[in-house]
Amino acid sequence: MNKQDDRNDLEILVSEMKAIKSPLRRYLNELYAKYKTLDEGKVADYIPELAKAKPDWFSICVVKTNGQVFEVGDSRQDFTIQSMSKPFMYGLALEQHGREFVSTKVGVEPTGEAFNSIILDEASNRPFNPMVNAGAIATAALIRGEDPPTRLNRVLDMFERYTGRKASVDIAVFASEKQTGNRNRAIGYLMLNFGMVPPNLDESLDLYFQQCSLLVNCRDMAVMAATLANNGINPTTGQRAVEAQYIPDILSVMYTSGMYNYAGQWAYSVGIPAKSGVSGGIIGVVPGKLGIAVFSPLLDSQGNSVRGIKVCEQLSRELGLHIFNLSNQQSELLD
Ligand code: GLU
């Protein structure tokens, strides 16, 4: 173990000791116990490696913008980030090219379609938004670097700034994504036809498959969400992960398009910018306050974690997190 790991472990221990007696931690424990027995839904199996997830893995993490971490359940269980990588990649593309150029390659309109639908906006030939596969592949194609390792390293560096720990790709999941990724290839070729992505499409698809195969745990995801909530600064390390000027761009598309074809219902009933992924994670961002992550691989028919949605609905209701809930006082659990 190197010095960096020692320091992280010590910080985690101190934060856990502070959190252990807190009412918020007790509350999260109760939520965890309530939904632990809910076993509706199905683990994703369209990518063979994903089918190896254990259906009973479950964790809930909240990270406040003051850096306090609250974690319950299997919060250190690694899984692949999948579509939850998309908002962060969008932020990196914006930093590298600016808003104006990025908007010529990917739009910001919600689709109401499934994440992997093979459609582009007919008026502009752009993918609808960066949260569906088409837009995410176009976004990956924008990431700069003279060769594939340089591009991947830029992406890994970016994720390290968000999580505060070393980023790595699950090679078996990457291989499985690549082997079964013909639908994503079809989306890529359609965009190539319209000049939305450059001709080195295979490299961009590889980068997209690699970003989806990044290993994270529930705590990492809550820290990443809290970094967005904290205007781009990771509250556990103090390091800036993304320029503050792009936080509104990222959170807007998460709000309108982050939950597949459940995004409208989510915006209505939970009311916070969010993103889910087929490995069973959901992140939610309460601007200025906190990041939430829930991990449970049992998915509903839209590809969202069943327990994840239940937990977030209850959290939003009971802690008054809906961003348009102007009359509700913030719960004292968050003091
Ligand atoms: N790797 C997945 C795919 O492109 C991402 C799916 C997801 O999490 O929505 O099929």
PDB file of C-alpha atoms and ligand atoms in Angstrom, residues 46-47 50 80-86 115-116 131-133 136-137 173 177 180-181 183-184 187 208-209 211-213 260 275-280 299 302-303, ligand 1:
ATOM      1  CA  TYR A  46     -27.342  -8.401 -22.945  1.00  0.00           C
ATOM      2  CA  ILE A  47     -23.597  -8.096 -22.307  1.00  0.00           C
ATOM      3  CA  LEU A  50     -22.742  -7.969 -16.794  1.00  0.00           C
ATOM      4  CA  THR A  80     -18.624  -1.000 -14.089  1.00  0.00           C
ATOM      5  CA  ILE A  81     -19.865   2.549 -14.419  1.00  0.00           C
ATOM      6  CA  GLN A  82     -21.697   2.003 -17.754  1.00  0.00           C
ATOM      7  CA  SER A  83     -23.944   4.889 -18.758  1.00  0.00           C
ATOM      8  CA  MET A  84     -23.198   6.824 -15.586  1.00  0.00           C
ATOM      9  CA  SER A  85     -19.935   7.754 -17.340  1.00  0.00           C
ATOM     10  CA  LYS A  86     -21.849   9.808 -19.910  1.00  0.00           C
ATOM     11  CA  PHE A 115     -30.845   4.408 -24.542  1.00  0.00           C
ATOM     12  CA  ASN A 116     -29.663   2.415 -27.553  1.00  0.00           C
ATOM     13  CA  MET A 131     -27.060  10.720 -22.354  1.00  0.00           C
ATOM     14  CA  VAL A 132     -28.248   8.270 -25.043  1.00  0.00           C
ATOM     15  CA  ASN A 133     -25.719   5.979 -26.719  1.00  0.00           C
ATOM     16  CA  ALA A 136     -22.299   9.432 -25.900  1.00  0.00           C
ATOM     17  CA  ILE A 137     -20.455   7.869 -28.843  1.00  0.00           C
ATOM     18  CA  VAL A 173     -16.270  -6.209 -19.510  1.00  0.00           C
ATOM     19  CA  GLU A 177     -18.879  -4.830 -24.736  1.00  0.00           C
ATOM     20  CA  THR A 180     -21.424  -7.704 -28.508  1.00  0.00           C
ATOM     21  CA  GLY A 181     -21.478  -4.006 -29.498  1.00  0.00           C
ATOM     22  CA  ARG A 183     -25.814  -2.036 -32.257  1.00  0.00           C
ATOM     23  CA  ASN A 184     -23.469   0.699 -31.024  1.00  0.00           C
ATOM     24  CA  ILE A 187     -25.226   3.923 -34.424  1.00  0.00           C
ATOM     25  CA  TYR A 208     -16.831   4.455 -25.503  1.00  0.00           C
ATOM     26  CA  PHE A 209     -16.674   0.757 -24.541  1.00  0.00           C
ATOM     27  CA  GLN A 211     -15.514   4.432 -20.510  1.00  0.00           C
ATOM     28  CA  CYS A 212     -18.492   2.114 -19.859  1.00  0.00           C
ATOM     29  CA  SER A 213     -16.123  -0.513 -18.404  1.00  0.00           C
ATOM     30  CA  TYR A 260     -33.503   6.580 -20.088  1.00  0.00           C
ATOM     31  CA  LYS A 275     -27.984   9.307 -14.358  1.00  0.00           C
ATOM     32  CA  SER A 276     -28.440   5.573 -14.267  1.00  0.00           C
ATOM     33  CA  GLY A 277     -26.500   2.713 -15.823  1.00  0.00           C
ATOM     34  CA  VAL A 278     -27.260  -0.900 -16.728  1.00  0.00           C
ATOM     35  CA  SER A 279     -24.893  -2.249 -14.081  1.00  0.00           C
ATOM     36  CA  GLY A 280     -27.449  -1.060 -11.521  1.00  0.00           C
ATOM     37  CA  LEU A 299     -33.239  -3.542 -13.242  1.00  0.00           C
ATOM     38  CA  GLN A 302     -36.417   0.596 -18.764  1.00  0.00           C
ATOM     39  CA  GLY A 303     -32.973  -0.404 -17.498  1.00  0.00           C
TER      40      GLY A 303
HETATM   41  N1  GLU B   1     -22.325  -0.264 -22.339  1.00  0.00           N
HETATM   42  C1  GLU B   1     -23.659  -0.031 -22.480  1.00  0.00           C
HETATM   43  C2  GLU B   1     -24.088   0.021 -23.919  1.00  0.00           C
HETATM   44  O1  GLU B   1     -23.715   0.888 -24.650  1.00  0.00           O
HETATM   45  C3  GLU B   1     -24.103   1.155 -21.701  1.00  0.00           C
HETATM   46  C4  GLU B   1     -25.480   0.933 -21.404  1.00  0.00           C
HETATM   47  C5  GLU B   1     -26.037   1.707 -20.254  1.00  0.00           C
HETATM   48  O2  GLU B   1     -25.572   1.670 -19.113  1.00  0.00           O
HETATM   49  O3  GLU B   1     -27.042   2.337 -20.545  1.00  0.00           O
HETATM   50  O4  GLU B   1     -24.805  -0.806 -24.348  1.00  0.00           O
END
